[in-house]
Short mmCIF file of C-alpha atoms and ligand atoms in Angstrom, two decimals:
data_model
loop_
_atom_site.label_atom_id
_atom_site.label_comp_id
_atom_site.label_asym_id
_atom_site.label_seq_id
_atom_site.Cartn_x
_atom_site.Cartn_y
_atom_site.Cartn_z
CA MET D 1 -4.92 50.25 281.84
CA TYR D 2 -1.31 50.31 283.02
CA ASP D 3 -1.52 46.86 284.60
CA ALA D 4 -2.73 45.36 281.33
CA ALA D 5 0.12 47.17 279.60
CA LEU D 6 2.65 45.86 282.11
CA GLU D 7 1.73 42.31 281.11
CA LEU D 8 3.27 43.03 277.70
CA ILE D 9 6.71 43.76 279.14
CA GLY D 10 9.38 41.24 280.08
CA ALA D 11 11.26 41.15 283.36
CA GLU D 12 13.78 43.84 284.18
CA PRO D 13 17.34 42.82 283.25
CA GLN D 14 20.22 42.41 285.70
CA PRO D 15 22.13 45.65 286.23
CA ILE D 16 25.52 46.09 284.57
CA SER D 17 28.03 44.12 286.69
CA ASN D 18 31.05 45.60 288.44
CA GLU D 19 33.21 43.24 286.37
CA GLU D 20 31.91 44.95 283.26
CA TYR D 21 32.61 48.42 284.66
CA SER D 22 36.16 47.26 285.42
CA ARG D 23 36.58 45.96 281.87
CA ARG D 24 35.41 49.30 280.48
CA VAL D 25 38.01 51.19 282.51
CA GLU D 26 40.68 48.66 281.54
CA ARG D 27 39.93 49.17 277.87
CA LEU D 28 40.50 52.85 278.39
CA THR D 29 43.65 52.59 280.53
CA ALA D 30 45.14 50.21 277.97
CA GLN D 31 45.40 53.30 275.74
CA LEU D 32 47.01 55.50 278.40
CA ARG D 33 50.56 56.21 279.50
CA PRO D 34 51.64 55.51 283.10
CA ASP D 35 52.00 59.20 283.91
CA ASP D 36 48.49 60.10 282.69
CA LEU D 37 45.74 61.26 285.02
CA LEU D 38 42.19 60.67 283.83
CA ILE D 39 39.57 62.92 285.41
CA VAL D 40 35.89 62.29 284.65
CA PRO D 41 33.68 65.03 286.12
CA ALA D 42 29.91 65.44 286.08
CA SER D 43 27.87 68.64 285.89
CA PRO D 44 26.80 70.17 289.19
CA ALA D 45 23.13 69.85 290.15
CA ALA D 46 21.05 72.68 288.67
CA VAL D 47 18.87 74.81 290.89
CA HIS D 48 15.25 75.42 289.86
CA SER D 49 14.54 77.95 292.60
CA ASN D 50 15.66 78.40 296.20
CA ASP D 51 16.21 74.89 297.55
CA VAL D 52 14.40 73.11 294.68
CA HIS D 53 16.66 71.29 292.23
CA TYR D 54 16.04 69.96 288.75
CA PRO D 55 16.06 66.15 288.69
CA TYR D 56 19.72 65.18 288.60
CA ARG D 57 21.14 63.28 285.64
CA THR D 58 24.88 62.69 285.75
CA GLN D 59 27.29 62.79 282.79
CA SER D 60 27.05 59.69 280.61
CA ASP D 61 30.84 59.12 280.54
CA LEU D 62 30.87 58.84 284.33
CA LEU D 63 27.85 56.55 284.22
CA TYR D 64 29.58 54.43 281.59
CA LEU D 65 32.84 54.02 283.51
CA VAL D 66 31.56 53.49 287.04
CA GLY D 67 27.74 53.48 287.11
CA TRP D 68 27.57 56.10 289.89
CA ASP D 69 24.65 58.49 289.38
CA GLU D 70 24.64 60.77 292.45
CA PRO D 71 25.47 64.50 292.22
CA ASP D 72 28.90 65.95 293.13
CA ALA D 73 30.73 62.86 291.87
CA LEU D 74 34.03 62.70 290.06
CA LEU D 75 36.16 59.74 288.97
CA THR D 76 39.90 59.73 288.61
CA VAL D 77 42.09 56.96 287.23
CA GLN D 78 45.81 57.08 287.84
CA ASN D 79 48.65 54.60 287.62
CA VAL D 80 50.31 54.00 290.99
CA ASP D 81 53.30 51.64 290.93
CA GLY D 82 52.05 49.85 287.84
CA THR D 83 48.40 49.53 288.87
CA TRP D 84 45.60 51.72 287.60
CA ILE D 85 43.74 53.05 290.64
CA ARG D 86 40.13 54.19 290.26
CA THR D 87 39.15 56.82 292.80
CA LEU D 88 35.60 58.06 293.21
CA PHE D 89 34.73 61.31 294.96
CA VAL D 90 31.27 61.18 296.48
CA GLN D 91 28.96 63.07 298.79
CA PRO D 92 29.92 61.96 302.32
CA LYS D 93 27.43 60.55 304.83
CA ASP D 94 25.63 63.44 306.51
CA THR D 95 22.64 62.62 308.66
CA LEU D 96 21.04 66.05 308.50
CA LYS D 97 21.34 66.25 304.71
CA GLU D 98 20.17 62.65 304.37
CA ILE D 99 17.04 63.38 306.45
CA TRP D 100 16.09 66.04 303.92
CA GLU D 101 17.49 64.80 300.61
CA GLY D 102 17.71 61.05 300.90
CA ARG D 103 20.15 58.39 301.99
CA ARG D 104 23.68 58.44 300.59
CA PRO D 105 25.95 55.45 300.00
CA GLY D 106 28.86 57.62 301.19
CA ILE D 107 32.51 56.60 301.05
CA GLU D 108 32.01 53.16 302.61
CA GLY D 109 29.07 52.48 300.33
CA ALA D 110 31.06 53.45 297.26
CA LEU D 111 33.95 51.18 298.24
CA ASN D 112 31.67 48.24 298.99
CA GLY D 113 29.23 48.47 296.10
CA TRP D 114 31.03 50.01 293.15
CA ALA D 115 34.02 49.04 291.02
CA VAL D 116 36.49 51.50 292.56
CA ASP D 117 39.74 51.13 294.48
CA ALA D 118 39.51 54.27 296.60
CA ALA D 119 36.84 56.76 297.58
CA TYR D 120 36.95 60.20 299.16
CA SER D 121 34.49 62.85 300.15
CA CYS D 122 33.85 65.40 297.43
CA ASP D 123 34.87 67.97 300.05
CA ASP D 124 38.45 66.66 299.77
CA LEU D 125 38.55 66.95 296.01
CA GLU D 126 40.91 69.90 295.65
CA GLN D 127 43.52 68.54 298.02
CA GLN D 128 43.46 65.04 296.53
CA LEU D 129 43.44 66.27 292.95
CA ASN D 130 46.44 68.50 293.55
CA SER D 131 48.38 65.57 294.92
CA MET D 132 47.42 63.39 291.92
CA LEU D 133 48.26 66.19 289.51
CA SER D 134 51.75 66.59 290.86
CA ASP D 135 52.43 62.96 289.86
CA SER D 136 51.13 63.30 286.32
CA LYS D 137 52.45 64.61 283.02
CA ARG D 138 49.22 64.63 281.00
CA VAL D 139 45.70 65.25 282.25
CA LEU D 140 42.80 63.71 280.39
CA LEU D 141 39.85 65.92 281.16
CA ARG D 142 36.87 67.20 279.26
CA THR D 143 36.85 70.85 280.28
CA GLY D 144 33.69 72.94 280.49
CA ILE D 145 31.77 70.53 282.70
CA ARG D 146 32.99 71.60 286.15
CA SER D 147 34.64 75.00 286.22
CA ASP D 148 36.16 74.42 289.69
CA VAL D 149 37.92 71.27 288.45
CA ASP D 150 39.08 73.04 285.28
CA GLU D 151 40.56 75.74 287.47
CA ILE D 152 42.43 73.29 289.70
CA VAL D 153 43.93 71.62 286.64
CA VAL D 154 44.88 74.85 284.90
CA ARG D 155 46.48 76.17 288.08
CA SER D 156 48.55 73.00 288.35
CA LEU D 157 49.71 73.46 284.74
CA GLU D 158 50.70 77.01 285.45
CA ARG D 159 52.40 76.29 288.78
CA ARG D 160 56.11 76.94 288.65
CA ASP D 161 57.28 75.90 292.08
CA ARG D 162 60.47 74.37 293.44
CA ALA D 163 59.16 70.83 293.17
CA ARG D 164 58.57 71.25 289.46
CA GLN D 165 61.95 72.86 288.92
CA HIS D 166 63.80 70.18 290.84
CA PHE D 167 61.91 67.08 289.86
CA GLY D 168 59.96 68.06 286.76
CA THR D 169 56.69 67.16 288.47
CA GLY D 170 53.27 68.32 287.36
CA PRO D 171 51.22 68.12 284.18
CA VAL D 172 52.19 69.87 280.98
CA THR D 173 49.25 69.05 278.70
CA ILE D 174 45.50 68.51 278.83
CA GLU D 175 43.76 66.14 276.43
CA ASP D 176 40.02 65.67 276.04
CA PRO D 177 39.35 61.93 276.56
CA SER D 178 35.81 62.12 275.17
CA ALA D 179 36.69 60.67 271.79
CA ARG D 180 38.39 57.64 273.36
CA ILE D 181 35.43 57.00 275.64
CA ALA D 182 33.02 57.56 272.75
CA GLU D 183 34.72 54.80 270.75
CA LEU D 184 34.04 52.41 273.63
CA ARG D 185 30.46 53.58 274.14
CA LEU D 186 29.67 53.22 270.45
CA ARG D 187 29.88 49.42 270.58
CA LYS D 188 27.31 48.09 273.02
CA SER D 189 27.92 45.04 275.22
CA ALA D 190 25.36 42.26 275.69
CA ALA D 191 24.45 43.73 279.10
CA GLU D 192 23.95 47.20 277.64
CA ILE D 193 21.74 45.80 274.93
CA GLU D 194 19.58 44.17 277.60
CA GLN D 195 19.09 47.54 279.29
CA MET D 196 18.26 49.13 275.94
CA ARG D 197 15.87 46.33 275.05
CA PHE D 198 13.99 46.94 278.29
CA ALA D 199 13.88 50.73 277.72
CA SER D 200 12.62 49.96 274.21
CA ASP D 201 9.95 47.54 275.44
CA VAL D 202 8.65 50.02 278.00
CA SER D 203 8.57 52.75 275.36
CA SER D 204 6.83 50.53 272.81
CA VAL D 205 4.09 49.57 275.22
CA ALA D 206 3.73 53.20 276.34
CA HIS D 207 3.02 54.14 272.71
CA VAL D 208 0.44 51.34 272.50
CA ALA D 209 -1.23 52.67 275.67
CA ALA D 210 -1.39 56.14 274.08
CA MET D 211 -2.81 54.72 270.84
CA ARG D 212 -5.49 52.94 272.82
CA ASN D 213 -6.25 56.11 274.79
CA THR D 214 -6.66 58.24 271.64
CA LYS D 215 -9.98 59.75 270.53
CA PRO D 216 -11.14 63.08 269.14
CA GLY D 217 -11.15 65.75 271.84
CA ARG D 218 -8.14 64.40 273.72
CA MET D 219 -5.50 66.97 274.52
CA GLU D 220 -1.95 66.35 273.31
CA TYR D 221 -0.73 66.57 276.92
CA GLN D 222 -3.14 63.82 277.95
CA LEU D 223 -1.46 61.43 275.54
CA GLN D 224 1.92 62.72 276.73
CA ALA D 225 0.81 61.89 280.30
CA THR D 226 -0.32 58.41 279.25
CA ILE D 227 3.11 57.72 277.80
CA GLU D 228 5.32 59.34 280.42
CA GLY D 229 3.21 57.98 283.28
CA PHE D 230 3.73 54.49 281.93
CA PHE D 231 7.49 54.99 281.71
CA VAL D 232 7.59 55.49 285.46
CA TYR D 233 4.91 52.87 286.21
CA ALA D 234 7.03 50.29 284.40
CA GLY D 235 10.20 51.08 286.36
CA ALA D 236 12.00 53.43 283.97
CA SER D 237 13.40 56.64 285.44
CA GLY D 238 11.32 58.81 283.09
CA TRP D 239 11.84 60.20 279.62
CA ALA D 240 15.14 60.08 277.77
CA TYR D 241 14.27 63.39 276.04
CA PRO D 242 11.24 65.69 276.19
CA SER D 243 8.27 64.07 274.42
CA ILE D 244 7.07 65.51 271.12
CA VAL D 245 3.29 65.14 270.92
CA GLY D 246 1.90 66.97 267.91
CA CYS D 247 -1.45 66.69 266.21
CA GLY D 248 -2.33 67.99 262.72
CA ASP D 249 0.05 70.73 261.63
CA ASN D 250 1.93 70.55 264.95
CA ALA D 251 3.34 67.29 263.58
CA THR D 252 5.12 69.30 260.89
CA VAL D 253 7.22 71.14 263.51
CA LEU D 254 10.16 68.84 264.08
CA HIS D 255 10.85 69.71 267.71
CA TYR D 256 7.31 70.69 268.72
CA HIS D 257 7.14 70.63 272.50
CA GLN D 258 4.15 72.70 273.60
CA ASN D 259 1.91 69.59 273.57
CA ASN D 260 -1.13 71.70 274.48
CA ASP D 261 -3.45 71.42 271.48
CA VAL D 262 -6.68 69.51 271.11
CA CYS D 263 -6.63 66.36 268.94
CA GLU D 264 -9.24 66.80 266.23
CA ASP D 265 -11.20 64.20 264.32
CA GLY D 266 -9.50 63.58 260.96
CA GLU D 267 -6.01 64.57 262.09
CA VAL D 268 -2.91 62.41 262.51
CA ILE D 269 -0.86 62.68 265.68
CA LEU D 270 2.91 62.26 265.72
CA ILE D 271 4.43 61.17 269.02
CA ASP D 272 8.19 60.96 269.51
CA ALA D 273 8.80 59.68 273.04
CA GLY D 274 11.23 57.29 274.67
CA ALA D 275 12.06 56.14 278.18
CA GLU D 276 15.37 56.16 280.00
CA TYR D 277 16.19 53.03 281.95
CA ARG D 278 19.34 52.84 284.09
CA GLY D 279 20.66 55.66 281.97
CA TYR D 280 19.97 53.99 278.61
CA ALA D 281 17.63 55.65 276.13
CA ALA D 282 14.92 54.46 273.80
CA ASP D 283 13.71 56.70 270.98
CA ILE D 284 10.43 55.84 269.24
CA THR D 285 8.18 57.79 266.92
CA ARG D 286 4.77 56.62 265.80
CA SER D 287 2.06 58.47 263.91
CA TRP D 288 -1.60 57.46 264.06
CA PRO D 289 -5.04 58.79 263.13
CA ILE D 290 -7.01 60.41 265.95
CA ASN D 291 -10.25 58.71 264.91
CA GLY D 292 -8.59 55.36 264.30
CA THR D 293 -8.78 55.34 260.50
CA PHE D 294 -6.33 56.91 258.06
CA THR D 295 -7.84 58.85 255.14
CA GLU D 296 -6.70 57.78 251.67
CA ALA D 297 -4.26 60.70 251.49
CA GLN D 298 -2.86 60.00 254.96
CA ARG D 299 -2.53 56.33 254.08
CA GLU D 300 -0.49 57.15 250.93
CA ILE D 301 2.05 59.14 252.89
CA TYR D 302 2.11 56.79 255.88
CA GLN D 303 2.77 53.75 253.70
CA LEU D 304 5.50 55.60 251.81
CA VAL D 305 7.29 56.55 255.04
CA LEU D 306 6.92 52.98 256.31
CA ASP D 307 8.33 51.58 253.05
CA ALA D 308 11.27 53.96 253.36
CA GLN D 309 11.83 52.99 256.98
CA LEU D 310 11.73 49.24 256.29
CA ALA D 311 14.14 49.66 253.37
CA ALA D 312 16.47 51.76 255.54
CA ILE D 313 16.42 49.21 258.37
CA GLU D 314 17.57 46.58 255.87
CA LYS D 315 20.71 48.69 255.41
CA CYS D 316 21.69 48.48 259.09
CA ARG D 317 24.25 45.75 258.49
CA PRO D 318 27.92 45.34 259.36
CA GLY D 319 30.26 46.71 256.71
CA LEU D 320 27.78 49.21 255.27
CA PRO D 321 28.46 52.92 255.80
CA TYR D 322 26.49 54.49 258.65
CA ASN D 323 24.67 56.68 256.12
CA ALA D 324 23.46 53.79 253.94
CA PRO D 325 20.06 53.78 255.74
CA HIS D 326 19.74 57.54 255.13
CA ASP D 327 20.54 57.24 251.43
CA GLU D 328 18.10 54.36 251.09
CA ALA D 329 15.29 56.20 252.90
CA ARG D 330 15.82 59.30 250.76
CA ARG D 331 15.73 57.22 247.57
CA VAL D 332 12.47 55.47 248.51
CA LEU D 333 10.84 58.72 249.65
CA ALA D 334 11.86 60.58 246.50
CA GLU D 335 10.62 57.79 244.22
CA GLY D 336 7.34 57.70 246.14
CA LEU D 337 6.81 61.45 246.02
CA ILE D 338 7.51 61.44 242.28
CA ALA D 339 4.93 58.64 241.84
CA LEU D 340 2.39 60.64 243.90
CA GLY D 341 3.02 63.73 241.78
CA VAL D 342 4.37 65.80 244.70
CA ILE D 343 7.80 66.04 243.06
CA THR D 344 8.08 66.71 239.34
CA GLN D 345 11.89 66.48 239.15
CA SER D 346 13.78 63.35 238.07
CA LEU D 347 14.94 61.05 240.85
CA GLU D 348 18.49 62.33 240.57
CA GLU D 349 17.33 65.95 240.63
CA ALA D 350 15.01 65.34 243.58
CA LEU D 351 17.86 63.88 245.66
CA ASP D 352 20.24 66.77 245.05
CA MET D 353 21.11 68.30 248.41
CA GLU D 354 21.14 71.85 247.02
CA THR D 355 18.39 72.00 244.46
CA GLY D 356 16.39 68.81 245.00
CA ASP D 357 12.75 69.02 246.09
CA LEU D 358 12.93 66.09 248.52
CA LYS D 359 14.42 68.24 251.23
CA LYS D 360 11.34 70.47 251.20
CA TRP D 361 9.39 67.60 252.72
CA TYR D 362 12.18 65.57 254.34
CA MET D 363 14.74 67.83 255.91
CA HIS D 364 16.44 65.80 258.65
CA ASN D 365 18.78 62.85 258.90
CA THR D 366 17.44 59.31 259.04
CA GLY D 367 19.10 58.43 262.33
CA HIS D 368 21.73 58.77 265.00
CA TRP D 369 23.61 56.58 267.45
CA ILE D 370 21.67 55.83 270.62
CA GLY D 371 22.82 54.54 274.01
CA LEU D 372 23.42 56.34 277.30
CA ASP D 373 22.54 59.53 275.42
CA VAL D 374 19.61 59.60 273.04
CA HIS D 375 21.87 61.29 270.50
CA ASP D 376 24.76 59.14 271.52
CA VAL D 377 28.47 59.73 271.16
CA GLY D 378 30.62 58.40 268.32
CA VAL D 379 32.10 60.23 265.36
CA TYR D 380 30.12 59.60 262.17
CA LYS D 381 32.97 60.39 259.79
CA PRO D 382 36.30 59.58 261.42
CA ASN D 383 39.05 60.87 259.08
CA GLY D 384 36.34 62.36 256.88
CA GLU D 385 35.04 59.00 255.65
CA PRO D 386 31.65 57.55 256.70
CA ARG D 387 32.12 55.01 259.48
CA LEU D 388 31.22 51.44 258.61
CA LEU D 389 28.60 49.81 260.78
CA GLU D 390 29.73 47.07 263.17
CA GLU D 391 27.99 44.46 265.25
CA GLY D 392 26.90 45.98 268.55
CA MET D 393 26.25 49.48 267.25
CA VAL D 394 22.72 50.79 267.81
CA LEU D 395 21.20 53.51 265.68
CA THR D 396 17.76 54.97 265.10
CA VAL D 397 15.99 54.79 261.75
CA GLU D 398 13.49 57.61 261.51
CA PRO D 399 12.40 58.86 258.10
CA GLY D 400 9.46 61.22 257.86
CA LEU D 401 7.50 63.52 255.59
CA TYR D 402 6.21 66.90 256.72
CA PHE D 403 3.69 68.96 254.76
CA GLY D 404 3.38 72.19 256.72
CA ALA D 405 0.80 74.30 254.85
CA TRP D 406 1.75 77.16 257.19
CA ARG D 407 5.24 77.35 255.69
CA PRO D 408 5.86 80.40 253.49
CA ASP D 409 8.89 78.77 251.82
CA VAL D 410 7.05 75.99 249.95
CA ASP D 411 3.88 75.34 247.96
CA CYS D 412 2.36 72.60 250.04
CA PRO D 413 0.36 70.01 248.08
CA GLN D 414 -3.27 70.53 249.14
CA ARG D 415 -3.96 66.82 249.35
CA TYR D 416 -1.41 66.38 252.13
CA ALA D 417 -1.74 69.78 253.79
CA ASN D 418 -0.70 69.81 257.47
CA LEU D 419 0.17 66.15 257.60
CA GLY D 420 3.34 65.09 259.41
CA ILE D 421 4.41 61.45 259.57
CA ARG D 422 7.54 59.99 261.12
CA ILE D 423 8.24 56.38 262.02
CA GLU D 424 11.24 55.74 264.25
CA ASP D 425 12.77 52.55 265.62
CA ASP D 426 16.03 51.69 267.38
CA VAL D 427 18.08 49.10 265.52
CA LEU D 428 20.94 46.92 266.75
CA VAL D 429 23.47 45.94 264.09
CA THR D 430 24.15 42.20 264.30
CA ALA D 431 26.04 39.61 262.26
CA ASN D 432 22.63 38.46 261.03
CA ASP D 433 19.55 40.52 260.29
CA PRO D 434 19.09 43.95 261.86
CA ASP D 435 17.59 43.53 265.34
CA VAL D 436 14.83 46.11 265.88
CA LEU D 437 14.85 46.70 269.65
CA THR D 438 11.55 48.59 269.42
CA ALA D 439 9.85 45.95 267.26
CA SER D 440 7.02 45.42 269.74
CA CYS D 441 5.63 48.87 268.89
CA PRO D 442 3.08 48.35 266.10
CA LYS D 443 3.56 50.25 262.85
CA THR D 444 1.62 48.67 260.00
CA ILE D 445 -1.53 50.52 258.94
CA GLU D 446 -3.64 47.47 259.86
CA GLU D 447 -2.16 47.12 263.36
CA ILE D 448 -2.43 50.82 264.10
CA GLU D 449 -6.03 51.09 262.93
CA GLN D 450 -6.95 48.05 264.98
CA ILE D 451 -5.39 49.35 268.18
CA THR D 452 -6.13 53.08 268.10
CA GLY D 453 -9.08 54.04 270.31
CA THR D 454 -9.57 50.46 271.57
CA PRO D 455 -8.96 50.23 275.34
CA PHE D 456 -6.91 47.31 276.67
N1 LIG S 1 13.71 62.34 269.73
C1 LIG S 1 14.73 63.02 269.07
C2 LIG S 1 15.10 62.30 267.88
O1 LIG S 1 14.33 61.53 267.36
O2 LIG S 1 16.19 62.38 267.40
MN1 MN S 2 15.79 59.94 267.09
MN1 MN S 3 12.81 60.52 268.33
#
């Protein structure tokens, strides 16, 4: 099955080049002062038990600026005699550790293969950082990621030694650089879009494999395995976020994660699953009938959500506010629910955020930025005003309707009881039409009914 699925995927893209990593750092240093010290840490590896670690995933800012994904890494950027020097701290070569844990590029490897000017062992971090700190006035550091680094920096701020008294050396302020880096990450380069397109392709085909593997009696985790197994089979590193695989009323729980129920004849399954490839996320939701055919009631709701999604995607255009797709999806959903008799308020009443009935059945936002993080960085309302979309931004469009008959807070319409539908794609804003990166994942009723339950 997986080999047939692989045929549907294009070739893997070239990795991000070192020239591009250098440009990213240059864009950042262009905003800095010569006596700034930028420190980009990553979280320590987390222990599962004894000597077993959780799979390591570094901090996305570090990945963005240098592409280094090993544990114990830290990047600094400091101006020395007019040149911005990038220094990477890495795990040193260590044969015994490498026999157990895997080969390490080490200091030489970092210098030869990555866009850095200097590299040191992570064991030398404190000494090297202290020396850099004494030459800086402002430290750009996101605190709370590595407590040992925070401590070194705070100590250097507090230090009142002779050198500081005589020469005024040492930092006096800390600034969080996250917002500056987020502004860069928000606009994707051509090379980033290629990575995201591949993650999207893998994820689309994984959903198709799960549709084809669906039949009454399947367990939710079996479809989860079909999808996540394909992510790895296709060369992705795994999931970008834990998969949501919910059948029947489980689909009405937005972050359902147990994935341990049986898929019953007559139910619809909602699967929200996306791969991570070279750090870049895809985020796809599809909903399909377990027996391959939507009932009339399911079809009504599915088509309404699809209409809302298509209308919202049309609003992913440069110059429109980031929330235009959300407003559009809400309008289409409210009109549809009024037409179906689910909502008896006027359109304006239904859309009211306090008293409107739409939010009983559609209670989340229509999308978010996506990139190195599935919920990617970037302020939605800088200065309090909705940000306008620009070419190169990528956002998800994911309206849904959820009729949880188990909910005590609403009177669920019997016709749609325990039906949850969401349709989610990842959309690149371009100068022309919106470019749906996940377009190869089928979503019309006809396509879905044709594919579901039919092996490759
Ligand atoms: N998968 C999480 C989300 O759709 O936002
Ligand atoms: Mn999403
Ligand atoms: Mn999702």
